[in-house]
PDB file of C-alpha atoms in Angstrom:
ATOM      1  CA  UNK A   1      -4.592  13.781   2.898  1.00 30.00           C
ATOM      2  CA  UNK A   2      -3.964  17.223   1.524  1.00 38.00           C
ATOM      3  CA  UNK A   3      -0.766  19.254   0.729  1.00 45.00           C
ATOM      4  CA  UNK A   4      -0.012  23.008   0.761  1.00 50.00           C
ATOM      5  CA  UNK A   5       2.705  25.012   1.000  1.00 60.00           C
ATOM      6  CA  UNK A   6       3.799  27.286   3.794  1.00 59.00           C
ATOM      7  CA  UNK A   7       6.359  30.033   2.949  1.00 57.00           C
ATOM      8  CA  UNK A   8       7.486  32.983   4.563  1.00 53.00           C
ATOM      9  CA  UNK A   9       5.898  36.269   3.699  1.00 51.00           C
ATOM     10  CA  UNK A  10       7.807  38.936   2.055  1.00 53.00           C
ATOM     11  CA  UNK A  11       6.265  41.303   0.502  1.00 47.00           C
ATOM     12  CA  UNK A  12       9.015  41.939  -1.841  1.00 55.00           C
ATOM     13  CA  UNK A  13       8.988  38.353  -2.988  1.00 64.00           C
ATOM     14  CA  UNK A  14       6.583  37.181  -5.530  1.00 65.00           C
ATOM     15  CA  UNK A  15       4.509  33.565  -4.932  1.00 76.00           C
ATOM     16  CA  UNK A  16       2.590  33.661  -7.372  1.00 83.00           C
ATOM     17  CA  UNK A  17       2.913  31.221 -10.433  1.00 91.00           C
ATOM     18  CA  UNK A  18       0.998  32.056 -14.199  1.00 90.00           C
ATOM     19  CA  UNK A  19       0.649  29.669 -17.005  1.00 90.00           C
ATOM     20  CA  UNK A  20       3.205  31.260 -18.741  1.00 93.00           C
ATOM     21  CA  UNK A  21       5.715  30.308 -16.782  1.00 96.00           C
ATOM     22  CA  UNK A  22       8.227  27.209 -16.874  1.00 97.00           C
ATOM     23  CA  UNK A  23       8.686  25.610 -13.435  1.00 98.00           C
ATOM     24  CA  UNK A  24      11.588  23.529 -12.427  1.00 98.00           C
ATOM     25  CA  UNK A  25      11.656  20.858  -9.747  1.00 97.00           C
ATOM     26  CA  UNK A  26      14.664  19.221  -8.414  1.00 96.00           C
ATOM     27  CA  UNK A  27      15.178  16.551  -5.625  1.00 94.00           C
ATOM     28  CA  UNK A  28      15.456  12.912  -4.672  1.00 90.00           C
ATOM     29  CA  UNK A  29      13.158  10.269  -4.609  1.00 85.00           C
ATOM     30  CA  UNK A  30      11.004  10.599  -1.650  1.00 85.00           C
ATOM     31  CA  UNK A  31      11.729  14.274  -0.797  1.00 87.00           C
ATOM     32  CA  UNK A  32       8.257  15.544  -1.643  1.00 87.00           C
ATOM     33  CA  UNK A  33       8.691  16.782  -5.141  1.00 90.00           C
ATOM     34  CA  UNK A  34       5.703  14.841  -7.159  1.00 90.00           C
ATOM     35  CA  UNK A  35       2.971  15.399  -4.327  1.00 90.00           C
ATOM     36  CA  UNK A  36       4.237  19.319  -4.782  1.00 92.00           C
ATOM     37  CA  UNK A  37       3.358  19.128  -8.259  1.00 94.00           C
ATOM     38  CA  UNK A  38       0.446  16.740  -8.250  1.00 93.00           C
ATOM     39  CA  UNK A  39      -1.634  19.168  -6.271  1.00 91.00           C
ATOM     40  CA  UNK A  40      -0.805  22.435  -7.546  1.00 91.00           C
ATOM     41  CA  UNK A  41      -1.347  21.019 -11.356  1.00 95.00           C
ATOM     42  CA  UNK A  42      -4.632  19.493 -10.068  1.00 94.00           C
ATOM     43  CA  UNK A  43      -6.345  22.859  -9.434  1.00 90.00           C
ATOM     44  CA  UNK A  44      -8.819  24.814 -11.406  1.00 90.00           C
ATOM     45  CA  UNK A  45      -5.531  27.456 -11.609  1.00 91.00           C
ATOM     46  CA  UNK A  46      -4.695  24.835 -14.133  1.00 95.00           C
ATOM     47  CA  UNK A  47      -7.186  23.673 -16.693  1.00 95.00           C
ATOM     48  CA  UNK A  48      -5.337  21.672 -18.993  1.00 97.00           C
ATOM     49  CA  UNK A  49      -2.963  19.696 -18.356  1.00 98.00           C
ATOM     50  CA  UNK A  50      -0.783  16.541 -19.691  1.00 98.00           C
ATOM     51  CA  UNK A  51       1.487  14.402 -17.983  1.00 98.00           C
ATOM     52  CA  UNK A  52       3.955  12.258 -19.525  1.00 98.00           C
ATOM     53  CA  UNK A  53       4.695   8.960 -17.253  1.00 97.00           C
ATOM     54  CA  UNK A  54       7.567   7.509 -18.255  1.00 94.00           C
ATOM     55  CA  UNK A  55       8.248   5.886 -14.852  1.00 92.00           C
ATOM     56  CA  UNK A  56       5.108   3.646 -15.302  1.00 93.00           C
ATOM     57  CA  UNK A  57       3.529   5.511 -11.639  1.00 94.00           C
ATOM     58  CA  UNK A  58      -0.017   4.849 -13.248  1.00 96.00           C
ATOM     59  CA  UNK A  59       0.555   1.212 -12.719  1.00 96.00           C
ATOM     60  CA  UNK A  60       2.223   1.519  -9.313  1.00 95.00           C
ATOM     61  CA  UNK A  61      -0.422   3.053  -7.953  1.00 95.00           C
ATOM     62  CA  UNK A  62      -3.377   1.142  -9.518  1.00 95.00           C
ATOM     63  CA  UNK A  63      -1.604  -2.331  -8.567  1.00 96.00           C
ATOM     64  CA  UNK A  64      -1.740  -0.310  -5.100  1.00 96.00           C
ATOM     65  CA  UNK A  65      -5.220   0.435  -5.186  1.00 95.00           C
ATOM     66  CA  UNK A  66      -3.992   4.677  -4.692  1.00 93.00           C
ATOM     67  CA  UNK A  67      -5.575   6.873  -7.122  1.00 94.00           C
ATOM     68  CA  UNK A  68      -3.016   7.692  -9.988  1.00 95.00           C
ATOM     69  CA  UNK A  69      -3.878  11.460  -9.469  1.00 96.00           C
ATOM     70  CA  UNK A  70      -4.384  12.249  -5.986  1.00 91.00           C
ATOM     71  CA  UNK A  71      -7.603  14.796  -5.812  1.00 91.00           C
ATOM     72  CA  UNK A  72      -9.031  13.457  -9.289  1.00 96.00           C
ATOM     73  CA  UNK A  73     -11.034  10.899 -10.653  1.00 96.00           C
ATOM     74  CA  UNK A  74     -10.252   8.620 -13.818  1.00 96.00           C
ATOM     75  CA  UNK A  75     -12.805   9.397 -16.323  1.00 96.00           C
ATOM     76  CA  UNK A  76     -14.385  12.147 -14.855  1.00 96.00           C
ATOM     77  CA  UNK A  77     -11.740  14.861 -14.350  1.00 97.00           C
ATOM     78  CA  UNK A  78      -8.941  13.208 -16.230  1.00 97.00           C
ATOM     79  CA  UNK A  79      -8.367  10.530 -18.642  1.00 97.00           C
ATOM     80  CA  UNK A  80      -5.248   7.901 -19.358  1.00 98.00           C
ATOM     81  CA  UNK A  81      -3.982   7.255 -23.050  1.00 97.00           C
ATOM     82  CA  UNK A  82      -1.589   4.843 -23.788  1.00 97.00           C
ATOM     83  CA  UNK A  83      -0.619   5.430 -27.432  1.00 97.00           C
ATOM     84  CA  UNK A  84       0.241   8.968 -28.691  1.00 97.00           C
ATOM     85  CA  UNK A  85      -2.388   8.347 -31.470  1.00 96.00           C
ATOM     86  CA  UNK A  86      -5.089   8.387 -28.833  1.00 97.00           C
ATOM     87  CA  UNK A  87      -4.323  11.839 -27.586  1.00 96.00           C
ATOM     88  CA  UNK A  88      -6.605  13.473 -30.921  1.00 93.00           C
ATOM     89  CA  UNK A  89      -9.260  11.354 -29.287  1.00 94.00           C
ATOM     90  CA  UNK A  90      -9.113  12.634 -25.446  1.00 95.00           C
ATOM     91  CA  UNK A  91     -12.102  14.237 -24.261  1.00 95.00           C
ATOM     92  CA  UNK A  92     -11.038  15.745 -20.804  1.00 96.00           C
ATOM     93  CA  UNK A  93      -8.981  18.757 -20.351  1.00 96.00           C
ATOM     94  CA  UNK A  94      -6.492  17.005 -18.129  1.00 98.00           C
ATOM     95  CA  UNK A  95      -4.303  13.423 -19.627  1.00 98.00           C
ATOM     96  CA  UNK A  96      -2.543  11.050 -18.188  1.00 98.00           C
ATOM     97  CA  UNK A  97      -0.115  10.159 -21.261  1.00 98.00           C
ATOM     98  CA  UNK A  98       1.542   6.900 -20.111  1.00 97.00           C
ATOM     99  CA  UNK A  99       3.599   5.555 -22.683  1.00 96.00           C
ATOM    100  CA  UNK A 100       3.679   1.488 -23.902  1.00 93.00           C
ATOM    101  CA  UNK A 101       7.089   0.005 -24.146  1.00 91.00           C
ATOM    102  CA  UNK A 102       7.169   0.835 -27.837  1.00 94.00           C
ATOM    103  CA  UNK A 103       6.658   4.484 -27.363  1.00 96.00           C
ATOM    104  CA  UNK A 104       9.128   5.005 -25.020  1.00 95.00           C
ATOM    105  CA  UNK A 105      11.667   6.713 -27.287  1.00 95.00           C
ATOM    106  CA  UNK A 106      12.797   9.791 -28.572  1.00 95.00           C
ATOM    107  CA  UNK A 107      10.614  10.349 -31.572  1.00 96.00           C
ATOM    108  CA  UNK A 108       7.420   9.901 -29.616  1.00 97.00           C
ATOM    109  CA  UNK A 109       8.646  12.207 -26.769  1.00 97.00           C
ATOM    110  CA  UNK A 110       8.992  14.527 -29.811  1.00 97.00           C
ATOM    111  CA  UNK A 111       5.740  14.015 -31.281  1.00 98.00           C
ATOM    112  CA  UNK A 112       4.339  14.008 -28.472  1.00 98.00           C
ATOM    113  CA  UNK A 113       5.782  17.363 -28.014  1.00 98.00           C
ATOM    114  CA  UNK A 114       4.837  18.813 -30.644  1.00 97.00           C
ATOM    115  CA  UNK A 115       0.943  17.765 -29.907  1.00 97.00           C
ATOM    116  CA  UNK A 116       1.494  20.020 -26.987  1.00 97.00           C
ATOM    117  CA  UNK A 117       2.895  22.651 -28.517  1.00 97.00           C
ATOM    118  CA  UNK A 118       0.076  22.860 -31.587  1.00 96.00           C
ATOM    119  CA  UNK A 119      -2.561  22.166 -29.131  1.00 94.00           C
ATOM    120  CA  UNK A 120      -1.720  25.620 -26.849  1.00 94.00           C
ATOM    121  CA  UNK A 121      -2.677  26.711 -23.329  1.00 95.00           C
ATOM    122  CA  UNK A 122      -1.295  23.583 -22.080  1.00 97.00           C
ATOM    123  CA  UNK A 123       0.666  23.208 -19.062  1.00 98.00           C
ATOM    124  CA  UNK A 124       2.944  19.637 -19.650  1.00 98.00           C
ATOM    125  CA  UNK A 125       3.904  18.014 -16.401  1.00 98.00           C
ATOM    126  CA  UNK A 126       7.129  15.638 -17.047  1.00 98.00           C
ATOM    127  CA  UNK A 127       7.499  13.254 -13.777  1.00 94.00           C
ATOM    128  CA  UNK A 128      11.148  12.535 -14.615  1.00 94.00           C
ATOM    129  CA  UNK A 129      12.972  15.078 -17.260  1.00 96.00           C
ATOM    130  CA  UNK A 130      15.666  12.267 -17.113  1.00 94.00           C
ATOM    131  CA  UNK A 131      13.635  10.138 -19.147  1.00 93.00           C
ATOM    132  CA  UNK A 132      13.056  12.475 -22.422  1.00 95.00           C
ATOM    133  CA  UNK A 133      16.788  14.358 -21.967  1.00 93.00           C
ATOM    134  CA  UNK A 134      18.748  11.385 -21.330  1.00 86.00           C
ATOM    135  CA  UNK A 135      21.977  13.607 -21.246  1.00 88.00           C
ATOM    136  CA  UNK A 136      22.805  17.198 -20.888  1.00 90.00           C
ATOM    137  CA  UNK A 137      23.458  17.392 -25.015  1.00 92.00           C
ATOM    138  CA  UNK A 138      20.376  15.598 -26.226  1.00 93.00           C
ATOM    139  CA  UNK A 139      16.735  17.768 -26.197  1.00 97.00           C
ATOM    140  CA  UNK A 140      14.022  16.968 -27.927  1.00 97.00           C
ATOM    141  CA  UNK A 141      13.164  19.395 -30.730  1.00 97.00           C
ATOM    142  CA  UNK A 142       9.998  20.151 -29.953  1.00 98.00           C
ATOM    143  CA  UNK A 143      10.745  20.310 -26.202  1.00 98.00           C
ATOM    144  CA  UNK A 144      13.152  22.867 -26.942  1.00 97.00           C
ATOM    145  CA  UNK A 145      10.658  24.970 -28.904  1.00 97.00           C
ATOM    146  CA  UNK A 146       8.184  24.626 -25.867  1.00 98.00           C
ATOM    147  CA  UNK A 147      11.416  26.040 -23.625  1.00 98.00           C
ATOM    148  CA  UNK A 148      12.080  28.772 -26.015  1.00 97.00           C
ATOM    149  CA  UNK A 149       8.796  29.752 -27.840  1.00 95.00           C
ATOM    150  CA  UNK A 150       5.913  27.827 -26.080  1.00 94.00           C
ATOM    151  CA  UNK A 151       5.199  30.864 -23.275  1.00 90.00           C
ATOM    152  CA  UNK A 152       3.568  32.947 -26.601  1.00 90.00           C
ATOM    153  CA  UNK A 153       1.127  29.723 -26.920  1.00 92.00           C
ATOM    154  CA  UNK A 154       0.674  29.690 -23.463  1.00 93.00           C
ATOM    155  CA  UNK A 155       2.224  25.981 -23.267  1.00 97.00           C
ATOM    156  CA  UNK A 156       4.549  25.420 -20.713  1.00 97.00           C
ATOM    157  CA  UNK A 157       6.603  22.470 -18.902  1.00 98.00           C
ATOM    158  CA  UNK A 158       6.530  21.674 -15.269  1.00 98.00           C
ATOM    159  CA  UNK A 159       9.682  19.541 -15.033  1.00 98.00           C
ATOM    160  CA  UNK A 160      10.929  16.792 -12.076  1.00 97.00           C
ATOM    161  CA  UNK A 161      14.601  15.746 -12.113  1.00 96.00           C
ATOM    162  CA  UNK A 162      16.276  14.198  -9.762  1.00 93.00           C
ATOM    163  CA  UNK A 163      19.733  14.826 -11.733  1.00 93.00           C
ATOM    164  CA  UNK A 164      19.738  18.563 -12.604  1.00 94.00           C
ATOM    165  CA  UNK A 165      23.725  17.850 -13.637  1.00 94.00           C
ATOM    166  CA  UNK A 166      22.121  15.453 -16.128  1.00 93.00           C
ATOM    167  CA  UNK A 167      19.939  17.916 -18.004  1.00 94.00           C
ATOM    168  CA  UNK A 168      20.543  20.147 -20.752  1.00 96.00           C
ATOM    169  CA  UNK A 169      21.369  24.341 -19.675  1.00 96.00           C
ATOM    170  CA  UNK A 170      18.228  25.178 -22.178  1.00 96.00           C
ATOM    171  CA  UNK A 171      15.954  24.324 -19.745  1.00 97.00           C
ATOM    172  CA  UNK A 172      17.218  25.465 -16.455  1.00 97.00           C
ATOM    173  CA  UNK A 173      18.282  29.031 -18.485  1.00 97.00           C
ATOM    174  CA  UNK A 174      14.767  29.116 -19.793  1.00 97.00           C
ATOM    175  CA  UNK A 175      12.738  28.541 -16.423  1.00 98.00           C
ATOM    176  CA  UNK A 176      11.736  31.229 -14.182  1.00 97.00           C
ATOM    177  CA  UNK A 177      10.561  29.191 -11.145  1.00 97.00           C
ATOM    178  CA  UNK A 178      12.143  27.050  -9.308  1.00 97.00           C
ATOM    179  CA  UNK A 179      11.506  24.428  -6.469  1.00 96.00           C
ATOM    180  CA  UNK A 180      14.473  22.649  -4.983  1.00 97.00           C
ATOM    181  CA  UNK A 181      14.150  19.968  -2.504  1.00 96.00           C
ATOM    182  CA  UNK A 182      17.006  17.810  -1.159  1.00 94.00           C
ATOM    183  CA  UNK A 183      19.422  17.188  -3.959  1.00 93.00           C
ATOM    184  CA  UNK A 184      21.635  14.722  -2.536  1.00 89.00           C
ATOM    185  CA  UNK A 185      25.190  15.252  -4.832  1.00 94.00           C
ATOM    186  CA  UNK A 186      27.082  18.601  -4.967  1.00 95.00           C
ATOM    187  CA  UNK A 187      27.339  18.452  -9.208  1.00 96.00           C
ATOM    188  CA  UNK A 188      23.457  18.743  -8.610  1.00 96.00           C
ATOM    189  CA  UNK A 189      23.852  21.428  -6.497  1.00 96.00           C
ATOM    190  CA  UNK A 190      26.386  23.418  -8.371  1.00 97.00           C
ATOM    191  CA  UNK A 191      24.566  23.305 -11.392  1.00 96.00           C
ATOM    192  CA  UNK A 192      21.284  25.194  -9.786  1.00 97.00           C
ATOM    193  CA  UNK A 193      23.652  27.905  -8.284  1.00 97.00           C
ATOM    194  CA  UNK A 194      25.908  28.115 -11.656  1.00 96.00           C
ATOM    195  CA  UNK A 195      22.317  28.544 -14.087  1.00 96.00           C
ATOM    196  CA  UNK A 196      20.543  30.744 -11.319  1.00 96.00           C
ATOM    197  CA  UNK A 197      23.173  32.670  -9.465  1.00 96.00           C
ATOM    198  CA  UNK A 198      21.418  31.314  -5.863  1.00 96.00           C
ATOM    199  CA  UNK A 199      24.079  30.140  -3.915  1.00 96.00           C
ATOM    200  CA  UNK A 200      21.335  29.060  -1.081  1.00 96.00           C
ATOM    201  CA  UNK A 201      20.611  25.999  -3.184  1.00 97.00           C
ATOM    202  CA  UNK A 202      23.617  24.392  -1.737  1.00 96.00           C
ATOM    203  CA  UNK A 203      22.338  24.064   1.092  1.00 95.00           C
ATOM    204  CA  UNK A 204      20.562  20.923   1.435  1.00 94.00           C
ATOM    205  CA  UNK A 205      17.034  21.088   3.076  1.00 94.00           C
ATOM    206  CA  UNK A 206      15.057  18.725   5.336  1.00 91.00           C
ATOM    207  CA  UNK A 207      12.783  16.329   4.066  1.00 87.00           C
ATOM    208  CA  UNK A 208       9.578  17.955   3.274  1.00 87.00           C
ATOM    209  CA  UNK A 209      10.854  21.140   2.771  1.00 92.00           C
ATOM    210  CA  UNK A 210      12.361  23.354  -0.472  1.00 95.00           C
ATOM    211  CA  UNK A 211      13.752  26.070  -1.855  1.00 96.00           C
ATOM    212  CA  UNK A 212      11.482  28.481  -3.770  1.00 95.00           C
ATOM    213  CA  UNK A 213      13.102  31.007  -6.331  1.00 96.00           C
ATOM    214  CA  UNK A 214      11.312  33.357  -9.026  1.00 95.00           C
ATOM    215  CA  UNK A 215      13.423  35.266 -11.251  1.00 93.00           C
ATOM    216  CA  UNK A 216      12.668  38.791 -10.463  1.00 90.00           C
ATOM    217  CA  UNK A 217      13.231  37.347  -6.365  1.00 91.00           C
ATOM    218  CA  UNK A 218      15.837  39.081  -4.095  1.00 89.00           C
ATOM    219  CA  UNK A 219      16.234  35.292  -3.301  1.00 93.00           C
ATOM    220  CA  UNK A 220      15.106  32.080  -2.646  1.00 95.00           C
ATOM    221  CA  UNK A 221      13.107  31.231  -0.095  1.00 93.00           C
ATOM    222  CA  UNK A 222      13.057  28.382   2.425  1.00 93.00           C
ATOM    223  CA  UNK A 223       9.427  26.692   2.622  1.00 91.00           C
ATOM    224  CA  UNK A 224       7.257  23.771   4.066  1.00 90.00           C
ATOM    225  CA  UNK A 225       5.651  21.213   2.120  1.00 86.00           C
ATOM    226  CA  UNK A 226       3.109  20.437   5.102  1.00 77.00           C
ATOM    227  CA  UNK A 227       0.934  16.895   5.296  1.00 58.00           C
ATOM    228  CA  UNK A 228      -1.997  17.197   7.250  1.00 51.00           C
ATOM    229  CA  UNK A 229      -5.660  14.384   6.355  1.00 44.00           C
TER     230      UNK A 229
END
């Protein structure tokens, strides 16, 4: 099965999406957010890459028998550490960093941060920004620098949320794309259109489908996440 976008052409609206930008995306479980970002991040566009599981999907979807990066093979295009100390030792360009139990706290998210942000031209996928910011006050430091100094180093965050109420404004301010599938509570809502000045993002979408912004954008755009084998 393969998945692709289909948006509506506008020549005054920009598509496109560099490494040097910070992309956003917001929506509930099951609207089509992670198979946006698993397939975009998978392609040659994107040569290094690191994901930080802290929702345990590796396991998931081995104990499912479903390949834990759609597109990809283990060990040949990507590899899966376990303890931050292993990442010096990764030999592939793209990583699967799933956390242990012991490492799920907030000063390995920040080490693990700052890997990212010494090791450059690195595009960090987090599956559930929830998970590092666990309220809208509390940031890693390192994160932070990524947000605010990491486009110069070419290191950049692709974040999921489900709660974009729950996050800190450092992020959303600092991101120039966004992709916002159905957001279930207003506060959610609110907060996109308050940080971005879109007031289409309260309007809720249909499953499968999302609102695309760029700064620089008249305005966002309604698109398709399409599923086809």
């Amino acid at each position: 099965m393969r998945e692709f976008c289909q948006m509506s052409k506008n020549q005054n609206q920009s598509q496109e999406i560099t490494r040097s930008e910070h992309v956003f995306i917001g929506g509930g479980t099951g609207s089509g957010k992670s198979a946006l970002v698993e397939v975009y991040l998978a392609g040659e566009n994107y040569p290094y890459v690191v994901k930080i599981d802290t929702k345990g999907e590796y396991f998931e979807r081995t104990a499912a028998g479903l390949p834990p990066w759609k597109g990809l093979v283990e060990g040949e295009d990507y590899e899966v550490i376990f303890k931050l100390k292993d990442l010096e030792r990764a030999t592939k360009n793209k990583i699967i960093y799933c956390p242990d139990y012991d490492e799920q706290e907030f000063e390995y998210y920040d080490a693990f941060f700052k890997w990212c942000y010494e090791r450059q031209n690195t595009t960090i996928w987090i599956d559930e920004l929830m998970s590092i910011c666990d309220n809208p006050h509390r940031i890693p430091r390192m994160l932070k620098a990524i947000y605010t100094r990491g486009r110069s180093r070419q290191t950049t965050c692709w974040a999921l949320s489900q709660r974009s109420s729950e996050i800190p404004n450092i992020i959303l301010s600092n991101t120039q794309v966004f992709f916002i599938f159905q957001m279930n509570l207003e506060a959610d809502r609110i907060k996109l259109v308050k940080m971005t000045d879109q007031k289409e993002f309260m309007i809720k979408p249909e499953k499968y489908h999302f609102w695309f912004f760029k700064l620089g954008n008249n305005k966002p755009v309604l698109a398709t996440l399409k599923l086809r084998e």
